[in-house]
Amino acid sequence: MIFFISHKKIDKSSEFVELKGKGHPDTLADALAETLSINYSKYTLGKFGAILHHNFDKVGLLGGSSFVSFGRGYLVNPIKVLINGRVSKKFANEIIPAQKLLTNWTKEFFRKRLPLIDVDENLDIHLNLSTQSSPGKTYEKESKKSARLRWFEPKSLADLPELKRPFANDTSLGVGYAPFSKLENLLLKIETILNSDNTKKKFPWMGADIKILGFRRDGGYFLTICIPQIANYVKSMKDYRSNIEKARTEIKKVLQKSNVKNYELNINTRDNYQLRELYLTATGSSIESGDEGLAGRGNRVNGLISPMRPMSMEGSFGKNPVNHIGKVYYITAFDIADKIYKKLKIPNEVFLASQSGRNLLDPWIVLVNIEKPTLPAEIKKIVKNHLKSTSLISERILSGKLNDFFVHL
């Protein structure tokens, strides 16, 4: 492991933060991809004693079309669900009914996420599944003992080399930082409250496809928020406009509790009341009306898109939780950053890079950015101690103990 600590002055005078809420098409794609991975992992772990090779991180949703008017909304054309990925369909001599399982899990997911759709009528599910190994498999006579030949059709647990030695299955990078800024925490609080069960009971008209863009300049906060309304619960323009003000009141309560006094709050800026162009939906999500969602285009693992923070383009959701660097190191980097901050009270950024095939517990390069040259030995100790538990990430994911990271899942 090559270890660096660098000193970086961070400009804190201004920042942008974006958040795509629970019902946003990209968040739906991420959440579906992760749900499929978790369910498949639990299924194979329980049945065969190990998580078999898979990845569903290329899931796509193609929007259907809907009819909406005051008091009435329904889907006209179905939402296309593209489940793209690779999956083990066989273990020893037993066939795994992957297509049936993935289809059932997908319907179950949408029943919970968008309860106003008919999963049998309003979903058009396409499965594009491969069992091909990544480059590395050859048909040379020396490779007969190679597990790569049976990567997605293992004959036994002996064909899963990661059980003997945890290793990185990709050359990639994970990044994390701590602490979250006041603006980041503010956006998380707003979306969490607006999409909570309590708020939906209070305001059944409020859809889940809530999107927030926030900007802070010194002590001034500027927010633009898109909040869909569900047509069945909105009987008139008067209702619609009244609901906007109810949402505004709820958001102001969060701002007040967060001690944000200097702010500008904009809601549904695209609405045109004269033309009746409104964020009125049948299901509460724009996925019903032509919008698309793709895994990897939404929030990072901490539930935010913070372009002025360190970021990676890796789409973590749906990746194999055992040894895929784009997931495991992303979570580990945030874990380490959080531990450094809580123990040493030092704001920091953590970067973990690995090489394909390298020991998972021994990153190729570790970089920690801090503002002042202080306590390097303590920082290095925290990093090394936490890396020892990296192989336990999959257990935490399957047990649901990563909710602090998988905010919307």
mmCIF file of C-alpha atoms in Angstrom:
data_model
loop_
_atom_site.group_PDB
_atom_site.id
_atom_site.type_symbol
_atom_site.label_atom_id
_atom_site.label_comp_id
_atom_site.label_asym_id
_atom_site.label_seq_id
_atom_site.Cartn_x
_atom_site.Cartn_y
_atom_site.Cartn_z
ATOM 1 C CA MET A 1 0.000 0.000 0.000
ATOM 2 C CA ILE A 2 1.244 3.437 -0.949
ATOM 3 C CA PHE A 3 0.046 5.955 1.644
ATOM 4 C CA PHE A 4 -0.086 9.739 1.258
ATOM 5 C CA ILE A 5 -1.371 12.559 3.444
ATOM 6 C CA SER A 6 -1.655 15.888 1.673
ATOM 7 C CA HIS A 7 -2.668 19.334 2.884
ATOM 8 C CA LYS A 8 -5.395 21.044 0.940
ATOM 9 C CA LYS A 9 -7.057 24.370 1.596
ATOM 10 C CA ILE A 10 -10.769 23.972 0.903
ATOM 11 C CA ASP A 11 -12.792 26.994 -0.226
ATOM 12 C CA LYS A 12 -15.845 26.995 2.035
ATOM 13 C CA SER A 13 -17.310 30.311 0.931
ATOM 14 C CA SER A 14 -19.793 28.708 -1.457
ATOM 15 C CA GLU A 15 -21.115 25.325 -2.546
ATOM 16 C CA PHE A 16 -23.693 23.561 -4.698
ATOM 17 C CA VAL A 17 -25.494 20.390 -3.619
ATOM 18 C CA GLU A 18 -28.119 18.367 -5.485
ATOM 19 C CA LEU A 19 -30.387 15.595 -4.267
ATOM 20 C CA LYS A 20 -32.660 13.307 -6.293
ATOM 21 C CA GLY A 21 -35.470 12.097 -4.052
ATOM 22 C CA LYS A 22 -36.897 8.639 -3.519
ATOM 23 C CA GLY A 23 -39.208 8.716 -6.525
ATOM 24 C CA HIS A 24 -36.813 10.287 -9.023
ATOM 25 C CA PRO A 25 -36.263 7.943 -12.004
ATOM 26 C CA ASP A 26 -32.492 7.765 -11.419
ATOM 27 C CA THR A 27 -33.006 7.010 -7.729
ATOM 28 C CA LEU A 28 -35.587 4.374 -8.638
ATOM 29 C CA ALA A 29 -33.063 2.760 -10.994
ATOM 30 C CA ASP A 30 -30.354 2.828 -8.319
ATOM 31 C CA ALA A 31 -32.699 1.449 -5.677
ATOM 32 C CA LEU A 32 -33.984 -1.318 -7.960
ATOM 33 C CA ALA A 33 -30.424 -2.303 -8.917
ATOM 34 C CA GLU A 34 -29.409 -2.481 -5.262
ATOM 35 C CA THR A 35 -32.572 -4.367 -4.276
ATOM 36 C CA LEU A 36 -31.897 -7.001 -6.940
ATOM 37 C CA SER A 37 -28.283 -7.366 -5.807
ATOM 38 C CA ILE A 38 -29.226 -7.687 -2.134
ATOM 39 C CA ASN A 39 -32.034 -10.170 -2.811
ATOM 40 C CA TYR A 40 -29.870 -12.256 -5.133
ATOM 41 C CA SER A 41 -26.995 -12.205 -2.621
ATOM 42 C CA LYS A 42 -29.264 -13.368 0.204
ATOM 43 C CA TYR A 43 -30.787 -16.056 -2.021
ATOM 44 C CA THR A 44 -27.482 -17.595 -3.105
ATOM 45 C CA LEU A 45 -25.886 -17.175 0.324
ATOM 46 C CA GLY A 46 -28.758 -19.007 1.965
ATOM 47 C CA LYS A 47 -28.983 -21.719 -0.685
ATOM 48 C CA PHE A 48 -25.337 -22.352 -1.552
ATOM 49 C CA GLY A 49 -23.323 -20.811 1.280
ATOM 50 C CA ALA A 50 -21.800 -17.960 -0.719
ATOM 51 C CA ILE A 51 -22.756 -14.865 -2.680
ATOM 52 C CA LEU A 52 -22.426 -15.868 -6.311
ATOM 53 C CA HIS A 53 -21.050 -13.555 -8.978
ATOM 54 C CA HIS A 54 -23.452 -10.945 -10.309
ATOM 55 C CA ASN A 55 -23.847 -7.276 -11.101
ATOM 56 C CA PHE A 56 -27.005 -5.298 -11.868
ATOM 57 C CA ASP A 57 -25.475 -1.816 -11.938
ATOM 58 C CA LYS A 58 -26.672 -1.075 -15.484
ATOM 59 C CA VAL A 59 -30.416 -1.133 -14.756
ATOM 60 C CA GLY A 60 -32.473 1.278 -16.855
ATOM 61 C CA LEU A 61 -36.034 2.588 -16.673
ATOM 62 C CA LEU A 62 -37.754 4.041 -19.732
ATOM 63 C CA GLY A 63 -40.736 6.221 -18.946
ATOM 64 C CA GLY A 64 -44.221 5.353 -20.067
ATOM 65 C CA SER A 65 -47.034 7.832 -20.643
ATOM 66 C CA SER A 66 -49.907 8.922 -18.461
ATOM 67 C CA PHE A 67 -53.202 10.793 -18.430
ATOM 68 C CA VAL A 68 -53.617 13.415 -15.700
ATOM 69 C CA SER A 69 -56.269 15.976 -14.908
ATOM 70 C CA PHE A 70 -57.594 17.359 -11.672
ATOM 71 C CA GLY A 71 -58.994 14.463 -9.652
ATOM 72 C CA ARG A 72 -57.863 11.739 -12.055
ATOM 73 C CA GLY A 73 -54.621 10.127 -13.213
ATOM 74 C CA TYR A 74 -53.578 6.809 -14.721
ATOM 75 C CA LEU A 75 -50.884 5.244 -16.917
ATOM 76 C CA VAL A 76 -51.562 4.923 -20.631
ATOM 77 C CA ASN A 77 -48.386 3.112 -21.665
ATOM 78 C CA PRO A 78 -46.177 0.956 -19.422
ATOM 79 C CA ILE A 79 -42.815 1.762 -17.897
ATOM 80 C CA LYS A 80 -40.066 -0.296 -19.523
ATOM 81 C CA VAL A 81 -37.699 -1.908 -17.027
ATOM 82 C CA LEU A 82 -34.341 -2.962 -18.484
ATOM 83 C CA ILE A 83 -32.482 -5.329 -16.191
ATOM 84 C CA ASN A 84 -29.027 -5.439 -17.716
ATOM 85 C CA GLY A 85 -26.197 -7.325 -16.098
ATOM 86 C CA ARG A 86 -24.422 -10.552 -15.465
ATOM 87 C CA VAL A 87 -25.616 -13.234 -13.107
ATOM 88 C CA SER A 88 -24.798 -16.785 -12.102
ATOM 89 C CA LYS A 89 -27.607 -19.004 -13.349
ATOM 90 C CA LYS A 90 -26.190 -22.292 -12.140
ATOM 91 C CA PHE A 91 -24.361 -23.750 -9.136
ATOM 92 C CA ALA A 92 -23.027 -27.303 -9.364
ATOM 93 C CA ASN A 93 -25.894 -29.124 -11.101
ATOM 94 C CA GLU A 94 -28.660 -26.864 -9.826
ATOM 95 C CA ILE A 95 -30.279 -24.309 -12.120
ATOM 96 C CA ILE A 96 -30.976 -20.920 -10.505
ATOM 97 C CA PRO A 97 -34.294 -19.464 -11.777
ATOM 98 C CA ALA A 98 -32.717 -16.038 -12.193
ATOM 99 C CA GLN A 99 -35.265 -14.611 -14.627
ATOM 100 C CA LYS A 100 -38.237 -15.571 -12.485
ATOM 101 C CA LEU A 101 -36.590 -14.299 -9.303
ATOM 102 C CA LEU A 102 -35.554 -10.969 -10.820
ATOM 103 C CA THR A 103 -38.989 -10.433 -12.325
ATOM 104 C CA ASN A 104 -40.752 -11.131 -9.017
ATOM 105 C CA TRP A 105 -38.350 -8.923 -7.060
ATOM 106 C CA THR A 106 -38.845 -6.110 -9.570
ATOM 107 C CA LYS A 107 -42.637 -6.232 -9.223
ATOM 108 C CA GLU A 108 -42.350 -6.331 -5.446
ATOM 109 C CA PHE A 109 -40.053 -3.287 -5.556
ATOM 110 C CA PHE A 110 -42.494 -1.217 -7.603
ATOM 111 C CA ARG A 111 -45.464 -2.256 -5.461
ATOM 112 C CA LYS A 112 -43.707 -0.600 -2.527
ATOM 113 C CA ARG A 113 -42.173 2.384 -4.323
ATOM 114 C CA LEU A 114 -45.024 3.394 -6.621
ATOM 115 C CA PRO A 115 -48.141 1.788 -5.116
ATOM 116 C CA LEU A 116 -50.475 3.531 -7.566
ATOM 117 C CA ILE A 117 -49.240 1.480 -10.531
ATOM 118 C CA ASP A 118 -50.454 -1.984 -11.489
ATOM 119 C CA VAL A 119 -47.227 -3.995 -11.664
ATOM 120 C CA ASP A 120 -48.769 -6.554 -14.012
ATOM 121 C CA GLU A 121 -50.223 -3.996 -16.430
ATOM 122 C CA ASN A 122 -47.900 -0.988 -16.102
ATOM 123 C CA LEU A 123 -44.468 -2.661 -16.198
ATOM 124 C CA ASP A 124 -42.794 -4.031 -19.315
ATOM 125 C CA ILE A 125 -39.815 -5.980 -17.960
ATOM 126 C CA HIS A 126 -36.879 -6.913 -20.203
ATOM 127 C CA LEU A 127 -34.023 -9.059 -18.917
ATOM 128 C CA ASN A 128 -30.684 -8.825 -20.705
ATOM 129 C CA LEU A 129 -28.542 -11.189 -18.661
ATOM 130 C CA SER A 130 -25.121 -12.548 -19.503
ATOM 131 C CA THR A 131 -22.983 -15.262 -17.955
ATOM 132 C CA GLN A 132 -19.793 -14.207 -19.692
ATOM 133 C CA SER A 133 -16.649 -13.669 -17.658
ATOM 134 C CA SER A 134 -14.659 -10.477 -17.956
ATOM 135 C CA PRO A 135 -11.432 -10.721 -19.998
ATOM 136 C CA GLY A 136 -9.138 -13.242 -18.396
ATOM 137 C CA LYS A 137 -10.831 -16.471 -19.398
ATOM 138 C CA THR A 138 -8.949 -18.357 -22.067
ATOM 139 C CA TYR A 139 -9.252 -21.786 -23.618
ATOM 140 C CA GLU A 140 -5.567 -22.591 -23.401
ATOM 141 C CA LYS A 141 -4.944 -26.063 -21.992
ATOM 142 C CA GLU A 142 -3.220 -24.569 -18.935
ATOM 143 C CA SER A 143 -6.414 -22.722 -17.976
ATOM 144 C CA LYS A 144 -8.476 -25.847 -17.317
ATOM 145 C CA LYS A 145 -8.044 -25.325 -13.573
ATOM 146 C CA SER A 146 -8.847 -21.621 -13.758
ATOM 147 C CA ALA A 147 -11.980 -20.500 -11.934
ATOM 148 C CA ARG A 148 -12.574 -17.928 -14.702
ATOM 149 C CA LEU A 149 -13.892 -20.712 -16.919
ATOM 150 C CA ARG A 150 -16.694 -21.264 -14.401
ATOM 151 C CA TRP A 151 -17.051 -17.686 -13.159
ATOM 152 C CA PHE A 152 -20.859 -17.683 -13.468
ATOM 153 C CA GLU A 153 -21.385 -21.462 -13.323
ATOM 154 C CA PRO A 154 -19.256 -22.652 -10.380
ATOM 155 C CA LYS A 155 -19.114 -26.387 -9.792
ATOM 156 C CA SER A 156 -18.496 -25.866 -6.072
ATOM 157 C CA LEU A 157 -17.382 -23.226 -3.573
ATOM 158 C CA ALA A 158 -13.824 -24.038 -4.623
ATOM 159 C CA ASP A 159 -14.571 -22.152 -7.853
ATOM 160 C CA LEU A 160 -15.026 -18.914 -5.884
ATOM 161 C CA PRO A 161 -11.439 -17.779 -5.248
ATOM 162 C CA GLU A 162 -12.550 -14.707 -3.292
ATOM 163 C CA LEU A 163 -13.603 -17.009 -0.445
ATOM 164 C CA LYS A 164 -9.963 -17.938 0.098
ATOM 165 C CA ARG A 165 -8.429 -14.536 -0.560
ATOM 166 C CA PRO A 166 -10.527 -11.373 -0.805
ATOM 167 C CA PHE A 167 -9.393 -9.497 -3.886
ATOM 168 C CA ALA A 168 -10.448 -6.482 -5.935
ATOM 169 C CA ASN A 169 -12.397 -7.388 -9.041
ATOM 170 C CA ASP A 170 -11.676 -4.065 -10.761
ATOM 171 C CA THR A 171 -9.135 -1.294 -11.033
ATOM 172 C CA SER A 172 -11.120 1.561 -9.599
ATOM 173 C CA LEU A 173 -11.486 4.223 -6.935
ATOM 174 C CA GLY A 174 -13.631 4.932 -3.897
ATOM 175 C CA VAL A 175 -13.910 8.376 -2.301
ATOM 176 C CA GLY A 176 -15.392 9.768 0.904
ATOM 177 C CA TYR A 177 -15.302 12.823 3.135
ATOM 178 C CA ALA A 178 -16.369 14.125 6.531
ATOM 179 C CA PRO A 179 -18.101 15.995 7.952
ATOM 180 C CA PHE A 180 -21.140 16.792 5.823
ATOM 181 C CA SER A 181 -21.720 20.500 5.336
ATOM 182 C CA LYS A 182 -24.716 22.348 6.733
ATOM 183 C CA LEU A 183 -26.190 22.568 3.214
ATOM 184 C CA GLU A 184 -25.747 18.826 2.634
ATOM 185 C CA ASN A 185 -27.446 18.012 5.930
ATOM 186 C CA LEU A 186 -30.197 20.505 5.136
ATOM 187 C CA LEU A 187 -31.069 18.851 1.808
ATOM 188 C CA LEU A 188 -31.077 15.412 3.409
ATOM 189 C CA LYS A 189 -33.426 16.614 6.157
ATOM 190 C CA ILE A 190 -35.831 18.279 3.730
ATOM 191 C CA GLU A 191 -36.133 15.274 1.426
ATOM 192 C CA THR A 192 -36.334 12.787 4.294
ATOM 193 C CA ILE A 193 -39.175 14.702 5.934
ATOM 194 C CA LEU A 194 -41.113 15.358 2.721
ATOM 195 C CA ASN A 195 -40.867 11.694 1.727
ATOM 196 C CA SER A 196 -41.586 10.325 5.206
ATOM 197 C CA ASP A 197 -44.583 8.141 5.986
ATOM 198 C CA ASN A 198 -45.912 10.779 8.373
ATOM 199 C CA THR A 199 -45.850 13.489 5.717
ATOM 200 C CA LYS A 200 -47.512 11.231 3.143
ATOM 201 C CA LYS A 201 -50.311 10.441 5.612
ATOM 202 C CA LYS A 202 -50.738 14.151 6.245
ATOM 203 C CA PHE A 203 -50.436 15.086 2.562
ATOM 204 C CA PRO A 204 -51.419 12.068 0.395
ATOM 205 C CA TRP A 205 -51.193 14.325 -2.673
ATOM 206 C CA MET A 206 -47.410 14.664 -2.326
ATOM 207 C CA GLY A 207 -45.438 12.487 -4.758
ATOM 208 C CA ALA A 208 -42.017 10.958 -4.127
ATOM 209 C CA ASP A 209 -40.139 12.432 -7.115
ATOM 210 C CA ILE A 210 -38.788 15.353 -5.098
ATOM 211 C CA LYS A 211 -35.657 17.000 -6.444
ATOM 212 C CA ILE A 212 -33.618 19.679 -4.687
ATOM 213 C CA LEU A 213 -30.818 21.927 -5.867
ATOM 214 C CA GLY A 214 -29.183 24.029 -3.192
ATOM 215 C CA PHE A 215 -26.567 26.759 -3.286
ATOM 216 C CA ARG A 216 -24.858 28.466 -0.366
ATOM 217 C CA ARG A 217 -22.825 31.618 -0.503
ATOM 218 C CA ASP A 218 -21.386 32.438 2.904
ATOM 219 C CA GLY A 219 -24.496 32.573 5.138
ATOM 220 C CA GLY A 220 -27.090 32.824 2.360
ATOM 221 C CA TYR A 221 -29.007 29.732 1.209
ATOM 222 C CA PHE A 222 -30.775 29.407 -2.159
ATOM 223 C CA LEU A 223 -33.075 26.425 -2.744
ATOM 224 C CA THR A 224 -35.067 25.257 -5.758
ATOM 225 C CA ILE A 225 -37.325 22.279 -5.084
ATOM 226 C CA CYS A 226 -39.562 20.283 -7.428
ATOM 227 C CA ILE A 227 -42.490 18.559 -5.703
ATOM 228 C CA PRO A 228 -44.982 16.444 -7.700
ATOM 229 C CA GLN A 229 -48.635 16.217 -6.800
ATOM 230 C CA ILE A 230 -50.785 13.126 -7.319
ATOM 231 C CA ALA A 231 -53.811 13.937 -9.456
ATOM 232 C CA ASN A 232 -56.274 11.676 -7.635
ATOM 233 C CA TYR A 233 -55.915 13.854 -4.533
ATOM 234 C CA VAL A 234 -55.910 17.261 -6.252
ATOM 235 C CA LYS A 235 -59.405 18.300 -7.307
ATOM 236 C CA SER A 236 -58.753 21.818 -8.606
ATOM 237 C CA MET A 237 -56.222 24.535 -9.342
ATOM 238 C CA LYS A 238 -57.092 26.010 -5.961
ATOM 239 C CA ASP A 239 -56.076 22.723 -4.321
ATOM 240 C CA TYR A 240 -52.846 22.599 -6.310
ATOM 241 C CA ARG A 241 -51.787 26.101 -5.335
ATOM 242 C CA SER A 242 -52.799 25.528 -1.740
ATOM 243 C CA ASN A 243 -50.674 22.370 -1.642
ATOM 244 C CA ILE A 244 -47.631 24.312 -2.828
ATOM 245 C CA GLU A 245 -48.014 26.614 0.158
ATOM 246 C CA LYS A 246 -48.451 23.665 2.528
ATOM 247 C CA ALA A 247 -45.190 22.208 1.219
ATOM 248 C CA ARG A 248 -43.525 25.594 1.619
ATOM 249 C CA THR A 249 -44.613 25.721 5.251
ATOM 250 C CA GLU A 250 -43.147 22.266 5.937
ATOM 251 C CA ILE A 251 -39.833 23.209 4.329
ATOM 252 C CA LYS A 252 -39.678 26.455 6.320
ATOM 253 C CA LYS A 253 -40.018 24.415 9.520
ATOM 254 C CA VAL A 254 -36.914 22.437 8.538
ATOM 255 C CA LEU A 255 -35.036 25.650 7.725
ATOM 256 C CA GLN A 256 -35.985 27.104 11.086
ATOM 257 C CA LYS A 257 -34.906 23.986 13.002
ATOM 258 C CA SER A 258 -31.624 24.030 11.072
ATOM 259 C CA ASN A 259 -31.093 27.685 12.081
ATOM 260 C CA VAL A 260 -31.145 28.872 8.472
ATOM 261 C CA LYS A 261 -32.451 32.439 8.496
ATOM 262 C CA ASN A 262 -31.186 33.975 5.264
ATOM 263 C CA TYR A 263 -32.692 31.986 2.403
ATOM 264 C CA GLU A 264 -34.538 32.020 -0.906
ATOM 265 C CA LEU A 265 -37.027 29.194 -1.476
ATOM 266 C CA ASN A 266 -38.414 28.340 -4.926
ATOM 267 C CA ILE A 267 -40.922 25.526 -5.596
ATOM 268 C CA ASN A 268 -42.005 24.111 -8.987
ATOM 269 C CA THR A 269 -40.560 26.984 -11.002
ATOM 270 C CA ARG A 270 -41.729 25.486 -14.300
ATOM 271 C CA ASP A 271 -45.426 25.677 -13.433
ATOM 272 C CA ASN A 272 -47.557 27.832 -15.725
ATOM 273 C CA TYR A 273 -50.948 28.294 -14.130
ATOM 274 C CA GLN A 274 -52.519 29.969 -17.178
ATOM 275 C CA LEU A 275 -51.605 27.074 -19.487
ATOM 276 C CA ARG A 276 -52.226 24.494 -16.767
ATOM 277 C CA GLU A 277 -48.638 23.225 -17.125
ATOM 278 C CA LEU A 278 -48.267 21.687 -13.674
ATOM 279 C CA TYR A 279 -46.240 19.061 -11.870
ATOM 280 C CA LEU A 280 -49.372 16.911 -11.656
ATOM 281 C CA THR A 281 -48.817 13.162 -11.911
ATOM 282 C CA ALA A 282 -50.665 9.859 -11.755
ATOM 283 C CA THR A 283 -48.062 8.062 -9.618
ATOM 284 C CA GLY A 284 -45.944 10.775 -8.002
ATOM 285 C CA SER A 285 -42.956 10.226 -10.298
ATOM 286 C CA SER A 286 -41.942 11.594 -13.692
ATOM 287 C CA ILE A 287 -41.051 8.034 -14.742
ATOM 288 C CA GLU A 288 -44.712 7.742 -15.787
ATOM 289 C CA SER A 289 -44.440 10.398 -18.492
ATOM 290 C CA GLY A 290 -41.414 9.832 -20.674
ATOM 291 C CA ASP A 291 -38.605 10.498 -18.220
ATOM 292 C CA GLU A 292 -35.851 7.895 -17.922
ATOM 293 C CA GLY A 293 -33.774 6.585 -15.070
ATOM 294 C CA LEU A 294 -30.377 4.925 -15.207
ATOM 295 C CA ALA A 295 -28.406 3.356 -12.384
ATOM 296 C CA GLY A 296 -25.294 5.378 -11.610
ATOM 297 C CA ARG A 297 -26.639 8.784 -12.705
ATOM 298 C CA GLY A 298 -28.138 9.723 -9.373
ATOM 299 C CA ASN A 299 -26.988 10.288 -5.826
ATOM 300 C CA ARG A 300 -23.709 8.895 -4.572
ATOM 301 C CA VAL A 301 -23.759 6.346 -1.737
ATOM 302 C CA ASN A 302 -24.333 9.117 0.840
ATOM 303 C CA GLY A 303 -27.588 10.183 -0.826
ATOM 304 C CA LEU A 304 -26.177 13.391 -2.303
ATOM 305 C CA ILE A 305 -24.602 14.849 -5.417
ATOM 306 C CA SER A 306 -21.975 17.310 -4.206
ATOM 307 C CA PRO A 307 -19.943 18.462 -7.229
ATOM 308 C CA MET A 308 -17.631 20.647 -5.120
ATOM 309 C CA ARG A 309 -16.613 17.607 -3.059
ATOM 310 C CA PRO A 310 -14.486 14.680 -4.231
ATOM 311 C CA MET A 311 -16.603 12.390 -6.398
ATOM 312 C CA SER A 312 -16.247 9.335 -8.567
ATOM 313 C CA MET A 313 -18.339 8.443 -11.602
ATOM 314 C CA GLU A 314 -18.714 4.889 -10.302
ATOM 315 C CA GLY A 315 -22.310 3.716 -10.034
ATOM 316 C CA SER A 316 -22.161 1.787 -6.766
ATOM 317 C CA PHE A 317 -25.712 0.464 -6.552
ATOM 318 C CA GLY A 318 -26.295 -3.021 -7.944
ATOM 319 C CA LYS A 319 -22.629 -3.980 -7.884
ATOM 320 C CA ASN A 320 -21.537 -7.213 -6.244
ATOM 321 C CA PRO A 321 -21.086 -6.392 -2.528
ATOM 322 C CA VAL A 322 -18.261 -8.871 -1.997
ATOM 323 C CA ASN A 323 -15.343 -7.333 -3.837
ATOM 324 C CA HIS A 324 -16.407 -4.709 -6.354
ATOM 325 C CA ILE A 325 -14.226 -1.682 -5.641
ATOM 326 C CA GLY A 326 -16.787 0.774 -6.996
ATOM 327 C CA LYS A 327 -19.050 -0.189 -4.091
ATOM 328 C CA VAL A 328 -16.849 -1.588 -1.320
ATOM 329 C CA TYR A 329 -14.191 1.148 -1.403
ATOM 330 C CA TYR A 330 -16.747 3.943 -1.802
ATOM 331 C CA ILE A 331 -18.429 2.858 1.433
ATOM 332 C CA THR A 332 -15.096 2.196 3.152
ATOM 333 C CA ALA A 333 -13.788 5.649 2.197
ATOM 334 C CA PHE A 334 -16.796 7.344 3.802
ATOM 335 C CA ASP A 335 -16.416 5.085 6.842
ATOM 336 C CA ILE A 336 -12.754 6.039 7.287
ATOM 337 C CA ALA A 337 -13.403 9.746 6.754
ATOM 338 C CA ASP A 338 -16.150 9.633 9.382
ATOM 339 C CA LYS A 339 -13.894 7.849 11.891
ATOM 340 C CA ILE A 340 -11.059 10.336 11.359
ATOM 341 C CA TYR A 341 -13.406 13.249 11.940
ATOM 342 C CA LYS A 342 -15.128 11.777 14.992
ATOM 343 C CA LYS A 343 -11.879 10.773 16.672
ATOM 344 C CA LEU A 344 -9.595 13.655 15.688
ATOM 345 C CA LYS A 345 -12.099 16.406 14.762
ATOM 346 C CA ILE A 346 -10.243 16.954 11.493
ATOM 347 C CA PRO A 347 -12.268 17.618 8.297
ATOM 348 C CA ASN A 348 -10.868 15.286 5.664
ATOM 349 C CA GLU A 349 -11.202 13.613 2.287
ATOM 350 C CA VAL A 350 -10.302 9.958 1.693
ATOM 351 C CA PHE A 351 -9.391 8.277 -1.600
ATOM 352 C CA LEU A 352 -8.902 4.510 -1.930
ATOM 353 C CA ALA A 353 -7.639 3.017 -5.191
ATOM 354 C CA SER A 354 -7.064 -0.602 -6.045
ATOM 355 C CA GLN A 355 -5.838 -2.737 -8.901
ATOM 356 C CA SER A 356 -7.791 -5.626 -10.337
ATOM 357 C CA GLY A 357 -6.708 -8.816 -8.571
ATOM 358 C CA ARG A 358 -5.019 -7.034 -5.670
ATOM 359 C CA ASN A 359 -5.770 -8.022 -2.070
ATOM 360 C CA LEU A 360 -8.962 -6.211 -1.046
ATOM 361 C CA LEU A 361 -7.550 -5.345 2.387
ATOM 362 C CA ASP A 362 -4.451 -3.775 0.872
ATOM 363 C CA PRO A 363 -5.328 -0.843 -1.434
ATOM 364 C CA TRP A 364 -2.860 0.149 -4.092
ATOM 365 C CA ILE A 365 -2.929 3.833 -3.117
ATOM 366 C CA VAL A 366 -4.488 5.642 -0.152
ATOM 367 C CA LEU A 367 -4.692 9.430 -0.103
ATOM 368 C CA VAL A 368 -6.068 11.478 2.799
ATOM 369 C CA ASN A 369 -6.532 15.211 2.343
ATOM 370 C CA ILE A 370 -6.592 17.398 5.455
ATOM 371 C CA GLU A 371 -6.411 21.151 5.808
ATOM 372 C CA LYS A 372 -3.521 21.276 8.269
ATOM 373 C CA PRO A 373 -0.426 19.065 8.649
ATOM 374 C CA THR A 374 -1.380 17.369 11.891
ATOM 375 C CA LEU A 375 -1.426 13.892 13.498
ATOM 376 C CA PRO A 376 -0.274 11.863 10.457
ATOM 377 C CA ALA A 377 0.533 8.799 12.593
ATOM 378 C CA GLU A 378 -2.949 8.785 14.123
ATOM 379 C CA ILE A 379 -4.603 9.158 10.716
ATOM 380 C CA LYS A 380 -2.576 6.310 9.257
ATOM 381 C CA LYS A 381 -3.472 4.108 12.236
ATOM 382 C CA ILE A 382 -7.197 4.754 11.774
ATOM 383 C CA VAL A 383 -6.961 3.964 8.056
ATOM 384 C CA LYS A 384 -5.049 0.714 8.545
ATOM 385 C CA ASN A 385 -7.278 -0.498 11.378
ATOM 386 C CA HIS A 386 -10.451 0.144 9.419
ATOM 387 C CA LEU A 387 -9.178 -1.486 6.228
ATOM 388 C CA LYS A 388 -9.021 -4.761 8.146
ATOM 389 C CA SER A 389 -12.827 -4.802 8.277
ATOM 390 C CA THR A 390 -13.336 -4.029 4.571
ATOM 391 C CA SER A 391 -14.281 -7.626 3.803
ATOM 392 C CA LEU A 392 -17.240 -7.284 6.210
ATOM 393 C CA ILE A 393 -18.930 -4.668 4.003
ATOM 394 C CA SER A 394 -21.110 -7.278 2.303
ATOM 395 C CA GLU A 395 -22.450 -8.481 5.661
ATOM 396 C CA ARG A 396 -23.367 -4.916 6.617
ATOM 397 C CA ILE A 397 -25.098 -4.332 3.277
ATOM 398 C CA LEU A 398 -27.196 -7.497 3.512
ATOM 399 C CA SER A 399 -28.090 -6.842 7.149
ATOM 400 C CA GLY A 400 -29.397 -3.358 6.364
ATOM 401 C CA LYS A 401 -26.822 -1.674 8.615
ATOM 402 C CA LEU A 402 -25.709 0.807 5.967
ATOM 403 C CA ASN A 403 -28.780 3.027 6.040
ATOM 404 C CA ASP A 404 -26.631 6.061 6.841
ATOM 405 C CA PHE A 405 -25.108 5.661 3.392
ATOM 406 C CA PHE A 406 -27.883 4.154 1.295
ATOM 407 C CA VAL A 407 -30.159 7.024 2.248
ATOM 408 C CA HIS A 408 -32.949 6.386 -0.240
ATOM 409 C CA LEU A 409 -32.802 2.614 -0.521
#
